Short mmCIF file of C-alpha atoms (C1' of nucleotides) in Angstrom, two decimals:
data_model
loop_
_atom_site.label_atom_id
_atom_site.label_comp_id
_atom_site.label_asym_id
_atom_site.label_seq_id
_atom_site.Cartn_x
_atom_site.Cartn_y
_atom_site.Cartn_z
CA UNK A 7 -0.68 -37.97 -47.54
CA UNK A 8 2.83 -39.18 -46.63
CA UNK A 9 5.74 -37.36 -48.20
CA UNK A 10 6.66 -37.56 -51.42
CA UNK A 11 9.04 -36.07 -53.89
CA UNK A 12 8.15 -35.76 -57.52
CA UNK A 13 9.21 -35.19 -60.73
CA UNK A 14 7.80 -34.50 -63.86
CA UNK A 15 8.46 -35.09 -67.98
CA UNK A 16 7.04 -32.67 -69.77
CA UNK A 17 8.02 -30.78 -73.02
CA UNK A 18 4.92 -27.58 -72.32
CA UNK A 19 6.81 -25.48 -69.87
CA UNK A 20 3.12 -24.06 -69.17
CA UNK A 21 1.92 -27.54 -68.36
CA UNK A 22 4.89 -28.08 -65.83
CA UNK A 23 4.91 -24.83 -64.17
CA UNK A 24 0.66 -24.95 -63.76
CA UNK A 25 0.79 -28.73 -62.54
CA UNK A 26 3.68 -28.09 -60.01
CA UNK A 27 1.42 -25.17 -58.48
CA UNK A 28 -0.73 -27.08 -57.98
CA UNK A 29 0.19 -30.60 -56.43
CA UNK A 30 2.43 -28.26 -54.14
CA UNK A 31 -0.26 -27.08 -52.52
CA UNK A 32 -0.35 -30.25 -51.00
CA UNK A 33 0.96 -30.83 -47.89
CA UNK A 34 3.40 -33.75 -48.15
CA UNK A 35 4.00 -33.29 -51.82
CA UNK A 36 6.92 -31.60 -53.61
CA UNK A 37 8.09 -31.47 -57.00
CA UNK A 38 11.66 -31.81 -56.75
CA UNK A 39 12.59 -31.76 -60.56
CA UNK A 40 11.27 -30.86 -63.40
CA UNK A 41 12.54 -32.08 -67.47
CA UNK A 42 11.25 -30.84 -70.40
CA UNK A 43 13.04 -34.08 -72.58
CA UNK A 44 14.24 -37.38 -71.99
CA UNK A 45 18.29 -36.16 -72.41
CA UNK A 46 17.02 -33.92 -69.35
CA UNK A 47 15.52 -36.46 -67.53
CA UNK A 48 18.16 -38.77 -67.77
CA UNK A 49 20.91 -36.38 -66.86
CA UNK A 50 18.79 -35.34 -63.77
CA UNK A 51 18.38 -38.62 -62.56
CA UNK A 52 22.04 -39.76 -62.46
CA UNK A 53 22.12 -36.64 -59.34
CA UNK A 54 18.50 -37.32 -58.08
CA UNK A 55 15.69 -39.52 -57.94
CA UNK A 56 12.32 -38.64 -56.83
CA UNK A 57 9.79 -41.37 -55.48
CA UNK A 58 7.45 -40.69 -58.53
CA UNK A 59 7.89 -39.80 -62.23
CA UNK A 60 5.10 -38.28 -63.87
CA UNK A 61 6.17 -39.05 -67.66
CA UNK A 62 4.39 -37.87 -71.14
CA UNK A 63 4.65 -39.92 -73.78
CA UNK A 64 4.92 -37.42 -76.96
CA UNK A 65 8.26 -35.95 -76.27
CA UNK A 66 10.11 -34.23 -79.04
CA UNK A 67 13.42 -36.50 -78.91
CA UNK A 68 13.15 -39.31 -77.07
CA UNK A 69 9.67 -40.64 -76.52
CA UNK A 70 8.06 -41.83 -73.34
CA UNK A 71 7.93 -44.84 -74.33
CA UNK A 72 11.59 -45.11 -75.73
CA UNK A 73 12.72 -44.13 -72.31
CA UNK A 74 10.44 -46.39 -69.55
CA UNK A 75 12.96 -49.16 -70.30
CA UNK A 76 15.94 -47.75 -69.28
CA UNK A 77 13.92 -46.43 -66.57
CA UNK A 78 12.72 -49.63 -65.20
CA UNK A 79 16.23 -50.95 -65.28
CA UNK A 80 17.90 -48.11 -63.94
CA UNK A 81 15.61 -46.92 -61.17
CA UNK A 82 13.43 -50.04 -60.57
CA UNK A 83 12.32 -48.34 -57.12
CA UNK A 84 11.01 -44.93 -58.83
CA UNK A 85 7.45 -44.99 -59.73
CA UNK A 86 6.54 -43.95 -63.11
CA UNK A 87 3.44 -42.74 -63.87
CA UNK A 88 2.48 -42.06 -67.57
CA UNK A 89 0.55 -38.83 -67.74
CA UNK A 90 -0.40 -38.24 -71.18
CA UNK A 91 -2.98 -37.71 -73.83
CA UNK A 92 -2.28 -41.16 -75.80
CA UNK A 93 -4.86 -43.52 -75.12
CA UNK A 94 -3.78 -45.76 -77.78
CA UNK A 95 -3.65 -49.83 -76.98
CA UNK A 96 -0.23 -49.75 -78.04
CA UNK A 97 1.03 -46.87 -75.65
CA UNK A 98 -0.66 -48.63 -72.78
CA UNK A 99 0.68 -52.07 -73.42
CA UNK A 100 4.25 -50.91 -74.13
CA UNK A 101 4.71 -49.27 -71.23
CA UNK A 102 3.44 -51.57 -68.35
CA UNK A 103 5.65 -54.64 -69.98
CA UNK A 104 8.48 -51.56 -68.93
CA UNK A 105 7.17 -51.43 -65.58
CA UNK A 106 4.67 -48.67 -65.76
CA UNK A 107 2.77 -48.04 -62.48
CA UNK A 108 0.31 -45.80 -63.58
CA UNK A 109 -1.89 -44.01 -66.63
CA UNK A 110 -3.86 -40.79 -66.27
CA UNK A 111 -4.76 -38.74 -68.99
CA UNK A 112 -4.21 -35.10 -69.23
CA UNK A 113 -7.91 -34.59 -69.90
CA UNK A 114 -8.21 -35.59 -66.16
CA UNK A 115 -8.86 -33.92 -62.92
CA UNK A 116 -6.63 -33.24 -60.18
CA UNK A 117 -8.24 -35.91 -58.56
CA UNK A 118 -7.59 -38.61 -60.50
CA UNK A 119 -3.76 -37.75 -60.38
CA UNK A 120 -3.54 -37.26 -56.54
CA UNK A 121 -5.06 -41.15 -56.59
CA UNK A 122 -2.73 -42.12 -58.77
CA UNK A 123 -0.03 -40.87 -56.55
CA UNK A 124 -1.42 -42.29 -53.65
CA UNK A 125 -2.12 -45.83 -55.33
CA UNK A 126 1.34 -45.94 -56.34
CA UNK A 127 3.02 -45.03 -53.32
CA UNK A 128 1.04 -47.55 -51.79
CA UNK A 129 3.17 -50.51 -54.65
CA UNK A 130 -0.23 -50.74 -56.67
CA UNK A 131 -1.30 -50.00 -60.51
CA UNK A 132 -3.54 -47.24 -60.90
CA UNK A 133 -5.73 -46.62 -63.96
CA UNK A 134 -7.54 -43.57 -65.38
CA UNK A 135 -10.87 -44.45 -65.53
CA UNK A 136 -11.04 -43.85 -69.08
CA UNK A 137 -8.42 -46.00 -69.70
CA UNK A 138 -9.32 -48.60 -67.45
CA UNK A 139 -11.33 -50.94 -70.22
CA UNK A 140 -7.98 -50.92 -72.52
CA UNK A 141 -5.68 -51.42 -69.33
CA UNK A 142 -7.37 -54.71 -68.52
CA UNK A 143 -7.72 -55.92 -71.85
CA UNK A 144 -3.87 -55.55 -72.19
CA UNK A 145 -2.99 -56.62 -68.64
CA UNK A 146 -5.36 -60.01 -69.18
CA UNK A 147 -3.27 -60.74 -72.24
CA UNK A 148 -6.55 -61.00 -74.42
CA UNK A 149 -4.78 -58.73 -76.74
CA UNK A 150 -2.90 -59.75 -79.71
CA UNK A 151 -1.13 -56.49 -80.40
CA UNK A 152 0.28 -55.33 -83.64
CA UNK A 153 3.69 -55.30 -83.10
CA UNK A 154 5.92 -54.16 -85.99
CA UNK A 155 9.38 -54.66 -86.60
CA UNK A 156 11.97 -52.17 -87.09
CA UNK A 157 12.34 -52.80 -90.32
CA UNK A 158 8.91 -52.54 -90.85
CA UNK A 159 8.74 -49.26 -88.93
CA UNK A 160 11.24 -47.90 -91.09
CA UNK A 161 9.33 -48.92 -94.51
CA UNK A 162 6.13 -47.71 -93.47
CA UNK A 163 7.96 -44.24 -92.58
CA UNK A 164 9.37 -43.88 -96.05
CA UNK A 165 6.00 -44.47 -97.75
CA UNK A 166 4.65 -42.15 -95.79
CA UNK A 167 7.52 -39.85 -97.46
CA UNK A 168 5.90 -40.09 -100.75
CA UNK A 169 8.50 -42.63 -101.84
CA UNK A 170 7.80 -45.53 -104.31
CA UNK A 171 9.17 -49.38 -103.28
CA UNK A 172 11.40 -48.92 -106.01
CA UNK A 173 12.75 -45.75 -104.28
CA UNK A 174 12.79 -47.32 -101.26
CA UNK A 175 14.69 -49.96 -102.26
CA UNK A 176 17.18 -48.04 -103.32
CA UNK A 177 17.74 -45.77 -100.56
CA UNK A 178 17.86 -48.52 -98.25
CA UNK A 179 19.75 -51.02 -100.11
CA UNK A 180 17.60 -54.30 -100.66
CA UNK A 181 15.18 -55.99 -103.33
CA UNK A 182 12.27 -53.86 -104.47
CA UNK A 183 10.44 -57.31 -104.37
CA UNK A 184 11.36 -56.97 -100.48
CA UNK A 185 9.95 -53.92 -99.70
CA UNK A 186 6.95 -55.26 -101.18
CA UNK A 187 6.99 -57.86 -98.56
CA UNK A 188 7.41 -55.52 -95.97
CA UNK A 189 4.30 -53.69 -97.33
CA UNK A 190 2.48 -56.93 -98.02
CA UNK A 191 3.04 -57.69 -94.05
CA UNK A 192 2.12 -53.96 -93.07
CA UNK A 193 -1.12 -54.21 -94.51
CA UNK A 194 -1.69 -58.08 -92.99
CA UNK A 195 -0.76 -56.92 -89.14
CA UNK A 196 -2.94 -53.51 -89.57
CA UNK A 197 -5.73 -55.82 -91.82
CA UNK A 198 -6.20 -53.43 -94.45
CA UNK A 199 -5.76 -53.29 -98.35
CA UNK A 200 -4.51 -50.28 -99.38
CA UNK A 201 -1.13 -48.24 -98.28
CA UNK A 202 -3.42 -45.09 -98.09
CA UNK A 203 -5.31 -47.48 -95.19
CA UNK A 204 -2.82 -48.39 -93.64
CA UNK A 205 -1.25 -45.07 -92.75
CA UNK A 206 -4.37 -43.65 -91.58
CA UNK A 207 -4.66 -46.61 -89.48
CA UNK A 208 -1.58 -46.23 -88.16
CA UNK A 209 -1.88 -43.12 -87.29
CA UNK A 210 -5.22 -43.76 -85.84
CA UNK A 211 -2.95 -46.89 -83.36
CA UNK A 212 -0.82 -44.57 -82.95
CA UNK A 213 1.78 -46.25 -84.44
CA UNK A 214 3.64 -43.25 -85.83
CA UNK A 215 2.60 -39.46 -85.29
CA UNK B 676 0.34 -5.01 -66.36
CA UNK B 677 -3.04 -2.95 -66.83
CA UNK B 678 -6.23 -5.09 -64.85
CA UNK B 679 -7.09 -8.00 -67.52
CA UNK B 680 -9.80 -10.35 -67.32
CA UNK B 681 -9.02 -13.68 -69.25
CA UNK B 682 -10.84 -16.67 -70.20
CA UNK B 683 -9.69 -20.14 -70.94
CA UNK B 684 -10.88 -22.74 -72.97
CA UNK B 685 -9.03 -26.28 -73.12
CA UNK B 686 -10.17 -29.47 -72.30
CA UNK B 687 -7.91 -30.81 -70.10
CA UNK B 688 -8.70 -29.48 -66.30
CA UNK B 689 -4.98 -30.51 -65.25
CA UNK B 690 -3.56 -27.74 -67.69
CA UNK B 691 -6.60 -24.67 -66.63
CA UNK B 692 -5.87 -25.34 -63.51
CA UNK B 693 -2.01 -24.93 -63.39
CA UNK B 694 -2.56 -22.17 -66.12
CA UNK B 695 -5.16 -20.65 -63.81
CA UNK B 696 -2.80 -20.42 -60.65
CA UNK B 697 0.48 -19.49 -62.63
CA UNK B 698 -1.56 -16.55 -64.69
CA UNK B 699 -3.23 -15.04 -60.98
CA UNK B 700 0.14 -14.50 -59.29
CA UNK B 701 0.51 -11.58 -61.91
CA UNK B 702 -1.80 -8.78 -60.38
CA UNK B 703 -3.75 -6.93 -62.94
CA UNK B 704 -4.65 -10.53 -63.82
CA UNK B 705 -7.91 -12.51 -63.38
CA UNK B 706 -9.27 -15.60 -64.71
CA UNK B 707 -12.77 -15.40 -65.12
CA UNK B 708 -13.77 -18.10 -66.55
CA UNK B 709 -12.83 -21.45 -67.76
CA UNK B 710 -14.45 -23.88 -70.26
CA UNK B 711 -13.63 -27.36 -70.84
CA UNK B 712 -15.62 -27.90 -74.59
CA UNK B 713 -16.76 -25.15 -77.11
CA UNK B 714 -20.31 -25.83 -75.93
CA UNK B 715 -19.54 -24.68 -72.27
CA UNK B 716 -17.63 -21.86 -73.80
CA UNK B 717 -20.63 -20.65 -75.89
CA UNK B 718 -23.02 -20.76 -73.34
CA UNK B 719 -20.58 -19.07 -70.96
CA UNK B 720 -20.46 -16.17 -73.10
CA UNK B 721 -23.86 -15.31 -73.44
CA UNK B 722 -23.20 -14.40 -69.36
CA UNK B 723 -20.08 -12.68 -69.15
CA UNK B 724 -17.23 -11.87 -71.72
CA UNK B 725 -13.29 -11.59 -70.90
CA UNK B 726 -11.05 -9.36 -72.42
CA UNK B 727 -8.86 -12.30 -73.78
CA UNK B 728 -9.83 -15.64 -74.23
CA UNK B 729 -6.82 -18.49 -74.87
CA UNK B 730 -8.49 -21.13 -77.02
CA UNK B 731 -7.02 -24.65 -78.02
CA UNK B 732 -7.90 -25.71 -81.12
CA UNK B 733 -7.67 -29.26 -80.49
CA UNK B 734 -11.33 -29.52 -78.19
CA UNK B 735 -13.57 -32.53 -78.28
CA UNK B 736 -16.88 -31.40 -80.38
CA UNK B 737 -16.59 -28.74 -81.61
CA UNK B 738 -12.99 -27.61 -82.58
CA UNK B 739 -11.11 -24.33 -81.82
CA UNK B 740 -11.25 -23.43 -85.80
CA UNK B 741 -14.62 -24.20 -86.04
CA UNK B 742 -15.52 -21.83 -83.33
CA UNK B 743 -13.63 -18.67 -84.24
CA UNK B 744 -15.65 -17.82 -87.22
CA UNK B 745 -18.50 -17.81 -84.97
CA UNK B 746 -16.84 -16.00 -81.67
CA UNK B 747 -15.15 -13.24 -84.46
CA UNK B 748 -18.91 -12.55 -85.31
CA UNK B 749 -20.62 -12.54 -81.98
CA UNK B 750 -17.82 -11.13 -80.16
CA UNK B 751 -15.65 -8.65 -82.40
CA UNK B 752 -13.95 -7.04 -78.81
CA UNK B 753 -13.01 -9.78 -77.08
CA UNK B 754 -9.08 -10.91 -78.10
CA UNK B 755 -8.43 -14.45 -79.13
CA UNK B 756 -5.40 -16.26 -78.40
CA UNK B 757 -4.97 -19.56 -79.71
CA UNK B 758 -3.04 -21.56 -77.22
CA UNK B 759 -2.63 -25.03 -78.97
CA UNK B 760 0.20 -27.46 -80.55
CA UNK B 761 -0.93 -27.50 -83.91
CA UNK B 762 1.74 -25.63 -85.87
CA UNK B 763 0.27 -26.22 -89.24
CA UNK B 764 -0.05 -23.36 -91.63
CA UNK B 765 -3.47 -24.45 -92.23
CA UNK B 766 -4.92 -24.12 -89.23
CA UNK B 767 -2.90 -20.25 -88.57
CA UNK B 768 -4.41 -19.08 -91.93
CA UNK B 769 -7.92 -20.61 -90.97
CA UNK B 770 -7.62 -19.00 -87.12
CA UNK B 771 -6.09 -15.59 -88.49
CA UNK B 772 -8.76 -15.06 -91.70
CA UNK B 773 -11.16 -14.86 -88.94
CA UNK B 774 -10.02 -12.56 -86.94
CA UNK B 775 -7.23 -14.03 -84.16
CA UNK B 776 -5.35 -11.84 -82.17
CA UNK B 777 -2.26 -14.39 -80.84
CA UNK B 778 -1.28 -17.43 -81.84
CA UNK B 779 1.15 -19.25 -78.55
CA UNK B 780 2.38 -23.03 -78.44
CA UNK B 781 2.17 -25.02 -75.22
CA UNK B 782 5.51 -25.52 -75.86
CA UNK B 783 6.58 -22.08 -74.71
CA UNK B 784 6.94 -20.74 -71.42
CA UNK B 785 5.09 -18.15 -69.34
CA UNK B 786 7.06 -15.36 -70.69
CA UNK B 787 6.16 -15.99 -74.21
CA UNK B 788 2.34 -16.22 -72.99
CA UNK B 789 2.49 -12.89 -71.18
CA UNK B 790 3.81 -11.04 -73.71
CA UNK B 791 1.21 -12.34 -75.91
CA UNK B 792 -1.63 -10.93 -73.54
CA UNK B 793 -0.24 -7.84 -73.85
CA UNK B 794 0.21 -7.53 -76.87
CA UNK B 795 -3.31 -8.35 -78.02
CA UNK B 796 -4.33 -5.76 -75.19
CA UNK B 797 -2.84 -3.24 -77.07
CA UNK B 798 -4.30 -4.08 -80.09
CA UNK B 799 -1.67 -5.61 -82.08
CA UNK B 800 -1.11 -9.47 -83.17
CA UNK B 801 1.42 -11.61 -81.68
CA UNK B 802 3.27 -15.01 -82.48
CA UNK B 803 5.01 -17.50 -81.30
CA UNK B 804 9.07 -17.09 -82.13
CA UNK B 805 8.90 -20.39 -83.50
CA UNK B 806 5.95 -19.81 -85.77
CA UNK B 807 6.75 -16.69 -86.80
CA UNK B 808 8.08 -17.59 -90.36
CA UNK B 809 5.05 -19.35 -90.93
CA UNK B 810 2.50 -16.25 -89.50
CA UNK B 811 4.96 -13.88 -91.90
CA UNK B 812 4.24 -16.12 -94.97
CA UNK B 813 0.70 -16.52 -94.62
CA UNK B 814 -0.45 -12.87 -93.52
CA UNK B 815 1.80 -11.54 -96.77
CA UNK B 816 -0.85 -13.76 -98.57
CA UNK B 817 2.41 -15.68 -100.29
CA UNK B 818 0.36 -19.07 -99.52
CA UNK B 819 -2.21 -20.41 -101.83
CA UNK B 820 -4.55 -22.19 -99.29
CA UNK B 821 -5.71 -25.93 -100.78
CA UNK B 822 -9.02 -25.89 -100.85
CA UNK B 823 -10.30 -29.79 -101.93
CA UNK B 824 -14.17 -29.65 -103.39
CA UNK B 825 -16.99 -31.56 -101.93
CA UNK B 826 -16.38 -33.97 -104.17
CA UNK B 827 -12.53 -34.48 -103.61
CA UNK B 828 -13.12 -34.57 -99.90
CA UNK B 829 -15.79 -37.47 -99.94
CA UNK B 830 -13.00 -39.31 -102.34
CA UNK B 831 -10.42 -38.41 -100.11
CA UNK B 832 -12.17 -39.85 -96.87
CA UNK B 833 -13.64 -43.18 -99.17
CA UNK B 834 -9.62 -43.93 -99.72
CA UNK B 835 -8.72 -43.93 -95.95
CA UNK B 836 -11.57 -46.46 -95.41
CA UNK B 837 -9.68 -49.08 -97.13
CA UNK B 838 -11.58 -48.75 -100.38
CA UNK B 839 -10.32 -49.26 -104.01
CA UNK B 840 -10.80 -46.91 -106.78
CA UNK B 841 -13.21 -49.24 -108.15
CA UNK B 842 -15.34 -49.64 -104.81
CA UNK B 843 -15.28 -46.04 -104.45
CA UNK B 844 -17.04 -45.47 -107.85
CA UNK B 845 -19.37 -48.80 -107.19
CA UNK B 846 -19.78 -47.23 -104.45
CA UNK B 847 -21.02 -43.24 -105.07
CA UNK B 848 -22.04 -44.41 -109.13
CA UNK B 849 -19.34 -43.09 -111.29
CA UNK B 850 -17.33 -44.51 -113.54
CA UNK B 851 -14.15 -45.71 -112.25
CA UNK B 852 -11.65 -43.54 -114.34
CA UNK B 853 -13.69 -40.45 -112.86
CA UNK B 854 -12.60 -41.48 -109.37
CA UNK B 855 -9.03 -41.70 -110.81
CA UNK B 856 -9.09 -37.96 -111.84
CA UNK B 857 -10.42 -37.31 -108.41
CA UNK B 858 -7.48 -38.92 -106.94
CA UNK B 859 -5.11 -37.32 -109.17
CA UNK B 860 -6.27 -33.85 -108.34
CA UNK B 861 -5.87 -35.08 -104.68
CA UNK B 862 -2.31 -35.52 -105.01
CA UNK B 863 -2.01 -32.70 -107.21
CA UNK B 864 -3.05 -30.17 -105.21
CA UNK B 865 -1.27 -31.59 -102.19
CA UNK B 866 2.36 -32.04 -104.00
CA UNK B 867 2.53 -35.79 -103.83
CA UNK B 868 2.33 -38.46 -105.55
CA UNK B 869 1.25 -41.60 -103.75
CA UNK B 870 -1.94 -41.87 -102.28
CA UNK B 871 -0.21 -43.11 -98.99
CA UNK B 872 1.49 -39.72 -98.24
CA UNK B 873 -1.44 -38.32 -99.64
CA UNK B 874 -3.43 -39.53 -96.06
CA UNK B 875 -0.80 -38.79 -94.30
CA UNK B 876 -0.30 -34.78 -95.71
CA UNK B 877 -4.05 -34.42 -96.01
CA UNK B 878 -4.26 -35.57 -91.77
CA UNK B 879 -0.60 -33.09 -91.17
CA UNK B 880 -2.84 -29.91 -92.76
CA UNK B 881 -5.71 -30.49 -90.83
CA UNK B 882 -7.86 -31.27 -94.11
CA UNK B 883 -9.02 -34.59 -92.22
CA UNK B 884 -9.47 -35.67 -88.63
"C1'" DA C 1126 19.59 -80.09 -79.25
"C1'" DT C 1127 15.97 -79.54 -82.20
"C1'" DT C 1128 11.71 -77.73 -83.35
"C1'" DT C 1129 9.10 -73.36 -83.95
"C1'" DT C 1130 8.72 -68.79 -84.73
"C1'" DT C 1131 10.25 -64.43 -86.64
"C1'" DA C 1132 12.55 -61.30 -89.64
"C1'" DT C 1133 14.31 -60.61 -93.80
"C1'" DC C 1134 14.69 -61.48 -98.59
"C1'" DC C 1135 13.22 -62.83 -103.52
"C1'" DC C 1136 9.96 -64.06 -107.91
"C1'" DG C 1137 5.76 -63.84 -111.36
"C1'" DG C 1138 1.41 -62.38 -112.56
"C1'" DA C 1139 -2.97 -59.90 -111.70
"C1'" DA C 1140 -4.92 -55.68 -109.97
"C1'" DA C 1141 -4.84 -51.03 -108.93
"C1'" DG C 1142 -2.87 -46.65 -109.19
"C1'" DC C 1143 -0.66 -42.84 -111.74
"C1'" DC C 1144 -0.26 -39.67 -115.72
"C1'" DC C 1145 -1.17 -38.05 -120.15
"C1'" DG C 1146 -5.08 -36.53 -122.74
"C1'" DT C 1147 -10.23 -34.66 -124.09
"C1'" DA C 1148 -15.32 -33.42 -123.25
"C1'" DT C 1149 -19.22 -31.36 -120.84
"C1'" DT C 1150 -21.31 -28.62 -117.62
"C1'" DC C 1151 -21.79 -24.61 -114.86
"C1'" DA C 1152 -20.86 -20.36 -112.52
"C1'" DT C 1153 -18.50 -15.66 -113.01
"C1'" DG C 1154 -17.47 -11.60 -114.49
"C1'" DA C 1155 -15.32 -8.85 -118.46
"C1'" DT D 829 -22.76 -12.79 -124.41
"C1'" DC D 830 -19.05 -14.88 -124.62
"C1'" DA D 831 -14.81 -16.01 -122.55
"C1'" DT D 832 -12.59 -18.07 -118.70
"C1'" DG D 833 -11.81 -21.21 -115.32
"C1'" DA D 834 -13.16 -24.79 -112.28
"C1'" DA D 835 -15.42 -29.04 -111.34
"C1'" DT D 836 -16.75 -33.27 -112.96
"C1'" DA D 837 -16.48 -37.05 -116.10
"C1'" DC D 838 -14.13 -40.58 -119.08
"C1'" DG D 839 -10.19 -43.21 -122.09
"C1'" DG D 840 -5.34 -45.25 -123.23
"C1'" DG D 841 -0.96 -46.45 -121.74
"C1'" DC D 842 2.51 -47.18 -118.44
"C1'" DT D 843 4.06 -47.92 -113.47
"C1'" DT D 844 3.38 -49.46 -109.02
"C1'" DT D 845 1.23 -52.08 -105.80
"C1'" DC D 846 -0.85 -56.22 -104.29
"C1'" DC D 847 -0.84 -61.12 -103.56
"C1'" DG D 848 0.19 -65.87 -104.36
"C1'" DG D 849 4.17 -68.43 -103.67
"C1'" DG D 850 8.82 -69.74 -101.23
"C1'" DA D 851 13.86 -69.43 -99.19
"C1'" DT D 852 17.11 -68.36 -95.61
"C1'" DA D 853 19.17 -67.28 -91.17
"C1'" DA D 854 18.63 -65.98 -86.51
"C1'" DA D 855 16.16 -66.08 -82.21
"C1'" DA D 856 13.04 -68.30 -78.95
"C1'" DA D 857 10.89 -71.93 -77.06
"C1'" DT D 858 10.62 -76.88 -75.90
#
DNA sequence: ATTTTTATCCCGGAAAGCCCGTATTCATGA
DNA sequence: TCATGAATACGGGCTTTCCGGGATAAAAAT
């Protein structure tokens, strides 16, 4: 394998120092930085940049997928790799509109990584094979994903909060008959009936954790 | 450190095999064996038994809380250290009651882990700093533990299928007011009062998948 | 430049959920 | 045995949510 610097995004210290054992072991690869948030990550690129970013996606802070836009228009020349336990259609599609290169799942082998590397190195996607079905569903377009606004991101927060419309009308400063709307809209994107529903489906998209 | 032999159960390869190469640079230390599903990990045992085992919780199958009851049973000497990201006092009063030695986050860092190892080597308990307050609380018994009945449960999971009060008791033949007094207990016992952030406290506990 | 879409906001009425009761059954242990 | 509590079941009354409308302004597409 050519040579290749690396860094990763992780917030499991254990995970970090275990995976950069082992991918050093190979000859031509070294982990040249290692984050354990996005603030990290950002800071550390400003000094450095490795060829390939192994990113997770559940980050305490600022999430994977919050930062792989500012990474693709910062350092369009790094290669980002998502490595990750999300598997969600959501995840997946977010992040390769950002310029995401690659998706391997931390269930995975060593294997499966090292191709990744290799694939992306080499300019093209690579795909878990787990994954692979969702990947080119999204990347054919087939997909009509749920998309929710902010605004609708921030209602469905609060009623997960144990707050009524009324109360979240207030605390947010518009119409009760508006937050209804919101909810109303909530439960036509995620095509259920009930609030309970809807936040287990959610949850299930993984739309919120 | 005095010779240890350690077992590791965890479905995701990437993170036994980094564990696996940090924890064997510390002599004294061997990993024996290492199972990716609680099916491996009870056939495994029937051959050979470490001294500690580091469990997940979070396993496809057959989960990490399911299997302590069973591994407390069959194998009273062998220490169990949960190694997971579930932080919920539910699942630290389930793991403890039956007879968990250690309780680390992935979060932490090697030193954290080691001491842990030790620790339940010597026979004493050992948490994670940051769960600490949480450990404290539920071995002084402070925590009343919400236990739902057979019959709140099956409502409970009916309401996250999308399913009215009045479908429910179509449904499983009740009347429909009965299913009401089901739900109320629901939110009751959980300290809420919509049945929205009841899904979404019952899923947080652990009380549903 | 003008259509089309999207996000946000508002109303009225029907449906469901929430909260106060009470009743019956059943298991437990004083 | 009889008291206690817990689980299950049901009713009335009030609140909230759900669902049919529709309006407006901003952004995107043509």
């Amino acid at each position: 394998m050519m040579n290749v610097r690396i860094g990763i995004v992780d917030d499991h210290p254990l995970l970090i120092k275990g995976l950069k054992g082992m991918l050093e072991q190979h000859s031509g690869i070294e982990i040249t930085d290692t984050y354990q948030s996005g603030k990290e990550l950002l800071a550390g690129l400003k000094v450095a940049q490795p060829d390939v970013l192994l990113l997770d996606i559940q980050l305490q802070g600022q999430s994977g997928d919050e930062l792989m836009p500012l990474l693709n228009k910062q350092y369009p020349n790094m290669m980002v790799i998502a490595l990750t336990n999300m598997e969600h259609e959501y995840y997946i599609k977010n992040m390769l509109q950002n310029g995401l290169m690659g998706y391997v799942l931390k269930t995975s082998n060593e294997s499966v990584l090292l191709a990744a590397i290799q694939a992306v190195l080499k300019g093209s996607k690579y795909f878990d094979p787990a994954i692979r079905k969702i990947a080119a569903k999204v990347q054919s377009g087939i997909t009509q994903q749920v998309l929710l606004t902010a605004r609708e991101k921030e209602i469905l927060q609060l009623i997960t909060e144990d707050l009524t419309s009324q109360e979240i009308a207030d605390r947010i400063f518009i119409n009760k008959k508006t937050v209804e709307a919101h909810r109303l809209h909530l439960l036509q994107k995620l095509g259920v009936k009930t609030s309970a529903s809807l936040v287990k489906k959610a949850i299930d998209m993984g739309l919120m954790k």
